[in-house]
Coordinates of C-alpha atoms and ligand atoms in Angstrom, one line a residue:
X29 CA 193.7 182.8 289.8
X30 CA 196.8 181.5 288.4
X31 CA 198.2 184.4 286.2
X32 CA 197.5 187.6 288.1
X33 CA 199.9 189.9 287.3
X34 CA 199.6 192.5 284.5
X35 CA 202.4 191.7 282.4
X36 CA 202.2 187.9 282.4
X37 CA 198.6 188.6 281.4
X38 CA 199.8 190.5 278.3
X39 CA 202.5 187.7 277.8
X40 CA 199.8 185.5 277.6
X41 CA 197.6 187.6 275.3
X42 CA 200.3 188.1 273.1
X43 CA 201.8 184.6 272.7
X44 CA 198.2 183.1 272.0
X45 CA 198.9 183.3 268.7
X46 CA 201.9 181.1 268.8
X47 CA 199.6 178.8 270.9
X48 CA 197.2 178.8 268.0
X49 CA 199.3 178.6 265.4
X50 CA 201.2 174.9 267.5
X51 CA 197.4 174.0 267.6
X52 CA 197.1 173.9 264.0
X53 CA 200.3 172.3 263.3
X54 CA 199.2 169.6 265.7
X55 CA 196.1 169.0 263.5
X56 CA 197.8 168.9 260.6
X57 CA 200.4 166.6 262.1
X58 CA 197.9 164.1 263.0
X59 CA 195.9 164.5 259.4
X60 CA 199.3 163.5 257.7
X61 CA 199.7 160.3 259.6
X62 CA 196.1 159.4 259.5
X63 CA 193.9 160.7 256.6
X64 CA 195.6 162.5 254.3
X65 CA 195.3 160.9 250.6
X66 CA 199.4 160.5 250.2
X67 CA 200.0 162.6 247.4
X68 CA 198.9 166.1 250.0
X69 CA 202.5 165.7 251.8
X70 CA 203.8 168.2 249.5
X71 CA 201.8 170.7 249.6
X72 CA 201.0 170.0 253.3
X73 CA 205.2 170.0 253.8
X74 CA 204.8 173.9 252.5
X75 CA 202.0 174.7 254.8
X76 CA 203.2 173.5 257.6
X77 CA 207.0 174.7 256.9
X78 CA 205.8 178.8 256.4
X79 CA 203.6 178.2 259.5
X80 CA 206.9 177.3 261.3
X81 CA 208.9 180.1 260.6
X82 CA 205.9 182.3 261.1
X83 CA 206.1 180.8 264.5
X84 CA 209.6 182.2 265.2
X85 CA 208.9 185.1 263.5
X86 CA 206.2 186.4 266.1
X87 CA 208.7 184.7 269.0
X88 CA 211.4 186.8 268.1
X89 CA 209.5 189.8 267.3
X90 CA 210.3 192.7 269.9
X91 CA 207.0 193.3 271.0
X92 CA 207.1 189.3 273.0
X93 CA 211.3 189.9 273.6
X94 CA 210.6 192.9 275.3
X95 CA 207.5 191.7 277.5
X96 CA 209.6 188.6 278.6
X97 CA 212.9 190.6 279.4
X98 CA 210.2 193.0 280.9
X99 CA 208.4 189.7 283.0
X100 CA 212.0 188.3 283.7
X101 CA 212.6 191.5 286.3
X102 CA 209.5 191.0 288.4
X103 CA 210.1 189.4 291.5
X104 CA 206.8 188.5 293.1
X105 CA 205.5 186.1 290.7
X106 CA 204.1 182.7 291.4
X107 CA 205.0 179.3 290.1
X108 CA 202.9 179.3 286.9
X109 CA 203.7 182.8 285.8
X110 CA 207.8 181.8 286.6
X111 CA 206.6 179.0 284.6
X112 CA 205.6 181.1 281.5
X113 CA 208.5 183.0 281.6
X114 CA 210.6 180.3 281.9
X115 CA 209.3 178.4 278.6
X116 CA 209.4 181.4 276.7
X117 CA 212.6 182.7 277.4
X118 CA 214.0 178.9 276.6
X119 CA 211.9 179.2 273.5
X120 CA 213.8 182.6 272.8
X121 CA 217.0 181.5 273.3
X122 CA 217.0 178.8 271.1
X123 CA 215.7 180.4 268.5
X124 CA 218.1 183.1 268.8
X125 CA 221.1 181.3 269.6
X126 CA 220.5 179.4 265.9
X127 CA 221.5 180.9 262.4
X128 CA 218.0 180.7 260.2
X129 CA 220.5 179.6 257.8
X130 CA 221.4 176.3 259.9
X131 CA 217.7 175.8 261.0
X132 CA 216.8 176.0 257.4
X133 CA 220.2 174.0 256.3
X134 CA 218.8 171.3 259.0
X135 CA 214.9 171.4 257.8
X136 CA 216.1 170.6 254.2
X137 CA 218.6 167.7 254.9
X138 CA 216.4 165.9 257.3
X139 CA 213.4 166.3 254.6
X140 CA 215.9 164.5 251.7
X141 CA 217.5 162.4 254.7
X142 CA 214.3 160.7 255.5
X143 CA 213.3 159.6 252.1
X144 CA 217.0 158.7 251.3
X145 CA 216.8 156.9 254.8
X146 CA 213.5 154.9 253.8
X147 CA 215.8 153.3 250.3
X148 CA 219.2 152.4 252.1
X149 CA 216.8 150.9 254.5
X150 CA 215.2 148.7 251.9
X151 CA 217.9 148.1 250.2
X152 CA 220.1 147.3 253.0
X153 CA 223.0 149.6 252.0
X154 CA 224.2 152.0 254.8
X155 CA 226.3 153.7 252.4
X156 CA 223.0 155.3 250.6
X157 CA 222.7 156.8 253.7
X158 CA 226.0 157.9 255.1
X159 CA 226.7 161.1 253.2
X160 CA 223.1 162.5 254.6
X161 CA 224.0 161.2 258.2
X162 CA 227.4 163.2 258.1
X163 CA 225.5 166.0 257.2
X164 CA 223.0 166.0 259.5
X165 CA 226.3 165.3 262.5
X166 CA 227.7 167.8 260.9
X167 CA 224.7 170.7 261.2
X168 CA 224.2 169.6 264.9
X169 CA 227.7 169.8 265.6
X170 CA 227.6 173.6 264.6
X171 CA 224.4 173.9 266.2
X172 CA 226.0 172.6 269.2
X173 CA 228.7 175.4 268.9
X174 CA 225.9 178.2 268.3
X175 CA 223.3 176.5 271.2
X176 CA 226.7 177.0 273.8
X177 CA 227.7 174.5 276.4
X178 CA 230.0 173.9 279.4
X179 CA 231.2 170.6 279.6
X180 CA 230.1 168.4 276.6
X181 CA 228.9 169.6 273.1
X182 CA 226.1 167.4 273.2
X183 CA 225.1 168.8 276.5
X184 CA 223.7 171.4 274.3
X185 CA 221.5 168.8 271.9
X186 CA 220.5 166.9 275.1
X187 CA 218.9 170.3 276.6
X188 CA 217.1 170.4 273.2
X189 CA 215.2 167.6 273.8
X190 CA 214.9 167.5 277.8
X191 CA 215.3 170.8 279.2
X192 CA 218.4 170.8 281.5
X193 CA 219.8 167.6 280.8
X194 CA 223.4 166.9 280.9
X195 CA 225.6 164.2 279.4
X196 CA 226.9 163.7 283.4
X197 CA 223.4 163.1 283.7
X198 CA 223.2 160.8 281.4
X199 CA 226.7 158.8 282.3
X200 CA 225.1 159.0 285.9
X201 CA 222.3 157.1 285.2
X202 CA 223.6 154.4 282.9
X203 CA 226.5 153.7 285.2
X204 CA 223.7 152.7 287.5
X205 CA 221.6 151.2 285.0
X206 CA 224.2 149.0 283.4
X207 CA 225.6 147.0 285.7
X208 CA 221.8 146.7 287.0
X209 CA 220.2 145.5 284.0
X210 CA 223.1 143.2 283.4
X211 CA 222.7 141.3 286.5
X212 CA 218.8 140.7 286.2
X213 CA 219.0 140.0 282.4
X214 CA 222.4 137.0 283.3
X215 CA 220.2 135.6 285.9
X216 CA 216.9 135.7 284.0
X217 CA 218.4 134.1 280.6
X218 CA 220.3 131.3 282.7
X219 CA 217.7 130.4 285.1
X220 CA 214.6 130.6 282.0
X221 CA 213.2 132.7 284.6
X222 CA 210.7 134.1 281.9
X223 CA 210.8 132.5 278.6
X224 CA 212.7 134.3 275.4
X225 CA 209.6 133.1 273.1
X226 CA 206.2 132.3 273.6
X227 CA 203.8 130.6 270.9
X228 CA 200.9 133.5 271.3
X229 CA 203.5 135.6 269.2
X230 CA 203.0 134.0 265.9
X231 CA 198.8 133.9 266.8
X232 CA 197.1 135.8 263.7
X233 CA 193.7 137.5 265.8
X234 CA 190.9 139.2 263.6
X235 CA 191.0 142.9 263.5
X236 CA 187.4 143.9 264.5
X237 CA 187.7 141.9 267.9
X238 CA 191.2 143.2 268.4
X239 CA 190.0 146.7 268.0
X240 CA 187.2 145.7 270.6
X241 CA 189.7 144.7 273.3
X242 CA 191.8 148.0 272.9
X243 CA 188.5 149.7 273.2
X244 CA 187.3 147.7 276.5
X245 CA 190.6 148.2 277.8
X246 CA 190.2 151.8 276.8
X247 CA 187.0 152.4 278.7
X248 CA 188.3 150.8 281.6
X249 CA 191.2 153.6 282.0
X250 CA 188.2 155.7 281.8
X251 CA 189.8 157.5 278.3
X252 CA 186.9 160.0 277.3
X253 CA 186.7 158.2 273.9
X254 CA 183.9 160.3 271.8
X255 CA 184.0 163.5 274.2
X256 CA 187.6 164.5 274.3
X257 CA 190.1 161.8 272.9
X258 CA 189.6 159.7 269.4
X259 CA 191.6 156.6 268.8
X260 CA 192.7 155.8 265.0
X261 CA 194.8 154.2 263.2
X262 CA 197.9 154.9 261.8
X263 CA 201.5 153.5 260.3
X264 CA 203.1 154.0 263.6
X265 CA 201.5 154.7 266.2
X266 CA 201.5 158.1 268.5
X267 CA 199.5 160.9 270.5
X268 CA 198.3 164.1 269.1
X269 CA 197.8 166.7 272.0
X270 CA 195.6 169.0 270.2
X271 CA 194.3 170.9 273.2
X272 CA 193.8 169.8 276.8
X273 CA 190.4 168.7 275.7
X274 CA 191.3 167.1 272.0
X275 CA 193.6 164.3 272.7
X276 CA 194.0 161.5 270.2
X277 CA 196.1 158.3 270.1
X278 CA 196.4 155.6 267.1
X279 CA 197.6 152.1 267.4
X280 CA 198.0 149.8 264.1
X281 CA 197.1 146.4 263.8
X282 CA 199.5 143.6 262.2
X283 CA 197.2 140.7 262.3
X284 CA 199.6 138.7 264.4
X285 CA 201.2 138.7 267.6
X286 CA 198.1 141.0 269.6
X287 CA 200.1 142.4 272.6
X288 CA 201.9 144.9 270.4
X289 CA 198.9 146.9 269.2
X290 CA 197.3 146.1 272.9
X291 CA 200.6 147.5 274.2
X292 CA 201.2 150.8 271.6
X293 CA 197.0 151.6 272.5
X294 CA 198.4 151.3 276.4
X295 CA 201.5 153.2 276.0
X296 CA 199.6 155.7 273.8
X297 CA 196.9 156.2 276.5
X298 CA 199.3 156.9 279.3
X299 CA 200.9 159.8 277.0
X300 CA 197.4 161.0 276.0
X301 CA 196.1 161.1 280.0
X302 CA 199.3 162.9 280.8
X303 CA 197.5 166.2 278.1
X304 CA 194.2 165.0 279.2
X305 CA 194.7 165.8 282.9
X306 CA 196.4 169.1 282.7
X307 CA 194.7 171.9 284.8
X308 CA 192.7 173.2 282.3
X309 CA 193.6 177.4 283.8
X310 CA 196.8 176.4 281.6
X311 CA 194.6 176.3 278.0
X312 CA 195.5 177.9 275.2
X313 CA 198.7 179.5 277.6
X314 CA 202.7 178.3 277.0
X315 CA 201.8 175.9 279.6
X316 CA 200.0 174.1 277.9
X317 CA 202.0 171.0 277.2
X318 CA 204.1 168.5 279.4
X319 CA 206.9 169.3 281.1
X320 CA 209.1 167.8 279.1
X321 CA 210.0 164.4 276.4
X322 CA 211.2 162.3 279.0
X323 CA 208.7 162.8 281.3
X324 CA 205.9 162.4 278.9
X325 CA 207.3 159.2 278.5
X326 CA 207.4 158.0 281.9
X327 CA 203.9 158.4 282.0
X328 CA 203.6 156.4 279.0
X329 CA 205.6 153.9 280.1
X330 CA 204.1 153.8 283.5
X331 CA 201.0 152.4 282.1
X332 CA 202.4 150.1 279.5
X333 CA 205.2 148.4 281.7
X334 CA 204.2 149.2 285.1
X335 CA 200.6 148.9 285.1
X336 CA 200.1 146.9 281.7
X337 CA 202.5 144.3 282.1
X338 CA 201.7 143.6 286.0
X339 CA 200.0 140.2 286.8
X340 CA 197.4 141.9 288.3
X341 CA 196.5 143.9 284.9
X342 CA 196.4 140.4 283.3
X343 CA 194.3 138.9 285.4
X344 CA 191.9 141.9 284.9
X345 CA 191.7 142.1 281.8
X346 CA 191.6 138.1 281.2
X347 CA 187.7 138.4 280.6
X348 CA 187.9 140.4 277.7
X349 CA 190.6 138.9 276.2
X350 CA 188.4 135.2 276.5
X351 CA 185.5 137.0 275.6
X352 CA 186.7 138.7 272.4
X353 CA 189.9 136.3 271.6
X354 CA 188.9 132.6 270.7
X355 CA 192.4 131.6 270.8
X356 CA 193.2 133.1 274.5
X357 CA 190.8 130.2 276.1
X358 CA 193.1 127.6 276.6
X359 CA 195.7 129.9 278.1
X360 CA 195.4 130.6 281.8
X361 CA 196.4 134.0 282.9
X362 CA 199.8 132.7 284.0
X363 CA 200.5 131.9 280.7
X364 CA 199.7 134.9 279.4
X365 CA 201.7 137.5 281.7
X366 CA 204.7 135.1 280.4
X367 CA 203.7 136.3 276.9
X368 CA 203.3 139.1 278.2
X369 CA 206.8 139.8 279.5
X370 CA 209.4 137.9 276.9
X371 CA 212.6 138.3 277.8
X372 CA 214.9 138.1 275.1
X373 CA 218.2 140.3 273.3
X374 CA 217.5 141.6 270.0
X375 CA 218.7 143.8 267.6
X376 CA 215.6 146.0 267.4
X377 CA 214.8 148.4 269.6
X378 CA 211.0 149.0 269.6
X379 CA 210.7 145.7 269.9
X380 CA 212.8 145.5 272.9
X381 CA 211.3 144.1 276.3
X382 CA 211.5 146.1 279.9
X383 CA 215.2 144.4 281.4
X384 CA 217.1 144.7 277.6
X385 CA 215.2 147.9 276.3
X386 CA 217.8 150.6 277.6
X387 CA 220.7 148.8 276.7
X388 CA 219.7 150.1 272.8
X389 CA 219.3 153.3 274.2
X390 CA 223.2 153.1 276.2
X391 CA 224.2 152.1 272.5
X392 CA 222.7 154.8 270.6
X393 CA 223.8 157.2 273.5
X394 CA 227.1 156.3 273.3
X395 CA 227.4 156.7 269.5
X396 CA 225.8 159.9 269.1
X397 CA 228.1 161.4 272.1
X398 CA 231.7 160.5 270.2
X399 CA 229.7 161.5 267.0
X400 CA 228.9 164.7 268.6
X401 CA 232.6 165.2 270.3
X402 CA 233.9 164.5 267.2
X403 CA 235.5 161.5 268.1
X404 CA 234.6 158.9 265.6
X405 CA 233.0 159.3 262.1
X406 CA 230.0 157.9 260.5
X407 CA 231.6 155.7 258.4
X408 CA 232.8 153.8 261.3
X409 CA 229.4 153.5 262.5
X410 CA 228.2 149.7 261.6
X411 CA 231.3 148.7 262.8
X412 CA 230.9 150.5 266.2
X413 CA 227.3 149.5 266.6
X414 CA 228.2 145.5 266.4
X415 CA 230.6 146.2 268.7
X416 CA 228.9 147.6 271.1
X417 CA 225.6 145.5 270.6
X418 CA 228.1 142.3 271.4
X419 CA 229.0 144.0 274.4
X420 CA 225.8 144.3 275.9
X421 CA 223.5 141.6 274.2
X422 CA 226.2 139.4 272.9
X423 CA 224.7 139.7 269.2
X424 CA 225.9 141.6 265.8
X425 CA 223.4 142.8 263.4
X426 CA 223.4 140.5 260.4
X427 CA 222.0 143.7 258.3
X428 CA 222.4 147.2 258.7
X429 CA 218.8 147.4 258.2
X430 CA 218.6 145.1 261.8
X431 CA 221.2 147.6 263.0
X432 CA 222.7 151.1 262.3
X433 CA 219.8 151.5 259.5
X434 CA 216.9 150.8 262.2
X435 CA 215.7 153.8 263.5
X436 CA 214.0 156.8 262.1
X437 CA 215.3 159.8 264.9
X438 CA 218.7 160.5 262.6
X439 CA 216.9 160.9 259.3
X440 CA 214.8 163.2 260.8
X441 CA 217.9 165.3 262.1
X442 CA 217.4 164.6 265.7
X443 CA 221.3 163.9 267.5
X444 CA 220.1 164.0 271.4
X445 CA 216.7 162.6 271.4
X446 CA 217.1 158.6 272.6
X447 CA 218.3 159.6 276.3
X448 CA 214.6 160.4 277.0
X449 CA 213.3 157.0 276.6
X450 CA 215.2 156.0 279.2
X451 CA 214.4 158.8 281.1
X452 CA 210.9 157.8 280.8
X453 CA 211.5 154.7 282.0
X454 CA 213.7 155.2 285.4
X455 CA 211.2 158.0 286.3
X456 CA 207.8 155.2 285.4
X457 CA 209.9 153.1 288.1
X458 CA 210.6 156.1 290.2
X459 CA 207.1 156.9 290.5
X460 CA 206.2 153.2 291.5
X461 CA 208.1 153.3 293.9
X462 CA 206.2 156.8 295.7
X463 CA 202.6 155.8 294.2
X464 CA 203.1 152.3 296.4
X465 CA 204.2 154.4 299.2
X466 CA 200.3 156.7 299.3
X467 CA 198.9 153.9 297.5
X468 CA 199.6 150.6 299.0
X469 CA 196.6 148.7 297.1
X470 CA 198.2 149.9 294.0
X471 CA 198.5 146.2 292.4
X472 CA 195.2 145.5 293.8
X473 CA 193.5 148.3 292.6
X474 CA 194.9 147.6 289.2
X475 CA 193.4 144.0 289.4
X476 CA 189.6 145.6 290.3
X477 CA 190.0 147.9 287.4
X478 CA 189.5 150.6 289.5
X479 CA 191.9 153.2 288.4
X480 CA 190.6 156.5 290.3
X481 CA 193.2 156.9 292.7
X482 CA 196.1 156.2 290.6
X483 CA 195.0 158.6 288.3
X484 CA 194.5 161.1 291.1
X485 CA 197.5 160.8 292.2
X486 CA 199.2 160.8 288.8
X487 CA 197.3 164.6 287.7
X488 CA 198.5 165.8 291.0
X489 CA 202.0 164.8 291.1
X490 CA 202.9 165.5 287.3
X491 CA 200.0 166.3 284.8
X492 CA 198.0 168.8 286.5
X493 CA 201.5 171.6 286.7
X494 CA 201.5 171.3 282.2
X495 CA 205.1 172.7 281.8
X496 CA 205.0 175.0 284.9
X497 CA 208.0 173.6 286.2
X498 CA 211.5 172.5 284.2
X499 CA 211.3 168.7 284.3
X500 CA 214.6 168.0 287.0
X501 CA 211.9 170.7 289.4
X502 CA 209.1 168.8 288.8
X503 CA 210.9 165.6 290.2
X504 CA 212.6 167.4 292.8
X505 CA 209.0 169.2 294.2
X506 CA 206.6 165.8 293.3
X507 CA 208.9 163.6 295.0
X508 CA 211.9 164.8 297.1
X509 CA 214.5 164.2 294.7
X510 CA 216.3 164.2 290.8
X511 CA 215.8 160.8 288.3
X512 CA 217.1 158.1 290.3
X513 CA 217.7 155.2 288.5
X514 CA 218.5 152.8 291.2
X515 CA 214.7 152.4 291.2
X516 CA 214.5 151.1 287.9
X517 CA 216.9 148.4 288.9
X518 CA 214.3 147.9 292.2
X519 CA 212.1 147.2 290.0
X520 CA 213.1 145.1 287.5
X521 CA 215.0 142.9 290.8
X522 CA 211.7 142.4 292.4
X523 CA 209.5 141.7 289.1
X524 CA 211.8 139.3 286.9
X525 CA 214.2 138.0 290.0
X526 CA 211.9 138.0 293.3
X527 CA 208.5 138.1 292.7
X528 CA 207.3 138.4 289.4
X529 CA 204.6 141.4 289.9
Ligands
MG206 MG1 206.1 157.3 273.7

């Protein structure tokens, strides 16, 4: 059994509720972005707003305080019921910690922000904009003050988003990354190592037999399409865990250019086997999700960069692509993995390839710390973000739309969030680096389609614990050590410089 003693048992009776009620805001989530006629959002905004603060309600309520104070003394318990107590007394504290007032202050602004964000962005004018961005600085700023920190306010807006994590953490791993990244991306650009452009990009494909490759690709990754995971379509794509047994995933499809819905269906499916593959004991407990942003992410990126850009996952999945893609016929394989893996600086950040993506994330990072500390304001913003973008890809934005306008994480009040992406990627390359070690085929394995061991080893390194363990433990107990970034660098050395896996 996993949760044997008495009073994690009531815990978990008595939190269900808070597990049913995320359930249903999941569902509802996913109905927003994918079949709700538009004109529901405000009613829908409502719903899922009172079902929020009935969420905290029930947290705080003495009855579950008590219990967890009451579970926090026992001694002998195991790692998933220290697990339970661990989430929920986070859970607790944040809640506590913040004023309703500033939660609701925060809700509000973010709501108006991203509305107001979607004009400035379409009309190119940052200044639209800027009086909802100081806001939202500003209400993270207090909460920063209310959350409590040692060494960095954001420290407190970091933990937020990736339990534990700490702007040192942070610094630590881009002062590794950096200088790493710079080095493979000089020596890739002035040796055309891999080309900036490639013609397949501006390739219109039909939709049906796009939708058909995503879906072989799909079965081959053995995604329980029809039993326990649906694939739609939506403006941008994501993954809905609904339960360990109801995962779904969306991609969209532009018409053009077919490795970016290929890719958002891969990176999707590596999020969504990541929910899928948690030990189902953990349903319907606090468990019952990942252990944390980042390292959702790495599993994600794992099979889009990792796996899904390899040489060997080309050459796999070259017979569909022929078969269902008239166009892909006069490319050889070869030609395609250079598609697939452009290498080239631009200003957007989604559309950022493996060596330049975290440099968008070191600029955002960067920003939001001397936003955070107080030490710049957001007026000064564009300027800083040109700067800074010249620094590290030698380009300024022409628009702000291109630039400080681009992405959607401040309108939606979230100051602490863009560290995990590159969390997700140093761990992906951290985990390469032990899979290859139990798993020497891995690249061979990958070009057989035969994915059982790799997923094997995946659900019992990382997805099988849920969110027993806090995500630096997790790392520390899978592998023997913290993040490690030097393994990114590794990587992206032996792929772009060495050998081009
Ligand atoms: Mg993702």
């Amino acid at each position: 059994m996993v949760f044997e003693n008495p009073v994690i048992k009531q815990l978990i009776e008595k939190t269900r509720i808070l597990w049913a009620l995320g359930h249903a805001l999941s569902l509802m989530g996913w109905d927003t972005e994918t079949n709700m006629p538009p004109e529901g959002a405000m009613e829908r905004g409502i719903a899922a707003g009172e079902l929020s603060v009935l969420q905290q309600k029930i947290l705080l309520s003495p009855e579950i305080v008590n219990l967890v104070d009451k579970a926090d003394k026992i001694e002998d318990l195991n790692d998933y019921e220290r697990g339970v107590v661990r989430v929920l007394k986070r859970h607790i504290r944040i809640a506590k910690a913040l004023p309703p007032k500033l939660v609701y202050e925060l809700a509000r602004t973010s709501e108006e922000a991203r509305v107001v964000w979607r004009q400035a962005r379409e009309k190119d004018d940052f200044n639209l904009f800027r009086p909802y961005l100081e806001k939202i600085v500003n209400l993270n700023r207090e909460a920063a003050e209310y959350l409590g920190y040692v060494e960095h306010p954001y420290d407190a807006l970091l933990d937020l988003h990736e339990e534990g994590l700490l702007t040192r953490d942070v610094d630590q791993m881009f002062s590794v990354l950096e200088p790493g990244i710079r080095k493979v991306l000089d020596k890739v650009l002035s040796e055309e190592l891999f080309p900036k452009e490639h013609e397949l990009e501006k390739i219109r494909y039909d939709r049906d037999s796009m939708e058909k490759v995503n879906i072989e690709i799909l079965k081959i990754f053995g995604f329980p399409l029809g039993r326990r995971a649906r694939l739609d379509v939506s403006a941008h794509p994501f993954t809905t865990g609904i339960g360990i047994r109801d995962v779904r995933i969306t991609t969209r499809y532009e018409g053009i250019d077919f490795k970016r819905t290929m890719y958002s269906v891969i990176h999707e499916f590596g999020h969504a086997l990541y929910n899928l593959q948690i030990d189902e004991r953990l349903i319907a407990t606090p468990l019952a999700g990942g252990a944390s942003l980042g390292i959702h992410e790495s599993q994600s990126r794992f099979w889009e960069n990792i796996i899904g850009r390899s040489m060997s996952f080309t050459e796999a999945i070259y017979p569909i692509l022929t078969k269902y893609l008239d166009f892909i016929k006069k490319y050889s394989p070869e030609d395609i993995y250079y598609y697939f893996n452009t290498v080239r600086p631009g200003y957007i950040r989604v559309d950022a390839d493996e060596v330049t993506y975290n440099f968008h994330i070191l600029l955002r990072f960067k920003l939001e710390k001397l936003l955070i500390a107080g030490e710049v304001k957001v007026e000064e913003l564009p300027e800083l973000w040109n700067n800074e973008l010249e620094r590290l890809l030698g380009l300024r934005s022409r628009t702000y739309r291109e630039g400080v306008l681009q992405d959607i994480h401040w309108s939606m009040g979230q100051i602490g969030y863009f560290p995990t992406y590159s969390i997700g990627n140093v761990v992906s390359a951290q985990i390469r680096h032990y899979i290859m070690k139990d798993i020497p085929d891995f690249y061979e394995k990958i070009r057989n389609n035969d994915y059982k061991e790799i997923k094997e080893y995946l659900r019992e390194k990382i997805h099988r614990w849920g969110s027993t363990f806090a995500p630096k433990d997790l790392l520390k107990r899978s592998f023997g050590e913290e993040m490690n970034p030097k393994y990114f660098i590794d990587y992206l050395l032996e792929k772009y410089i060495y050998k081009k896996i």
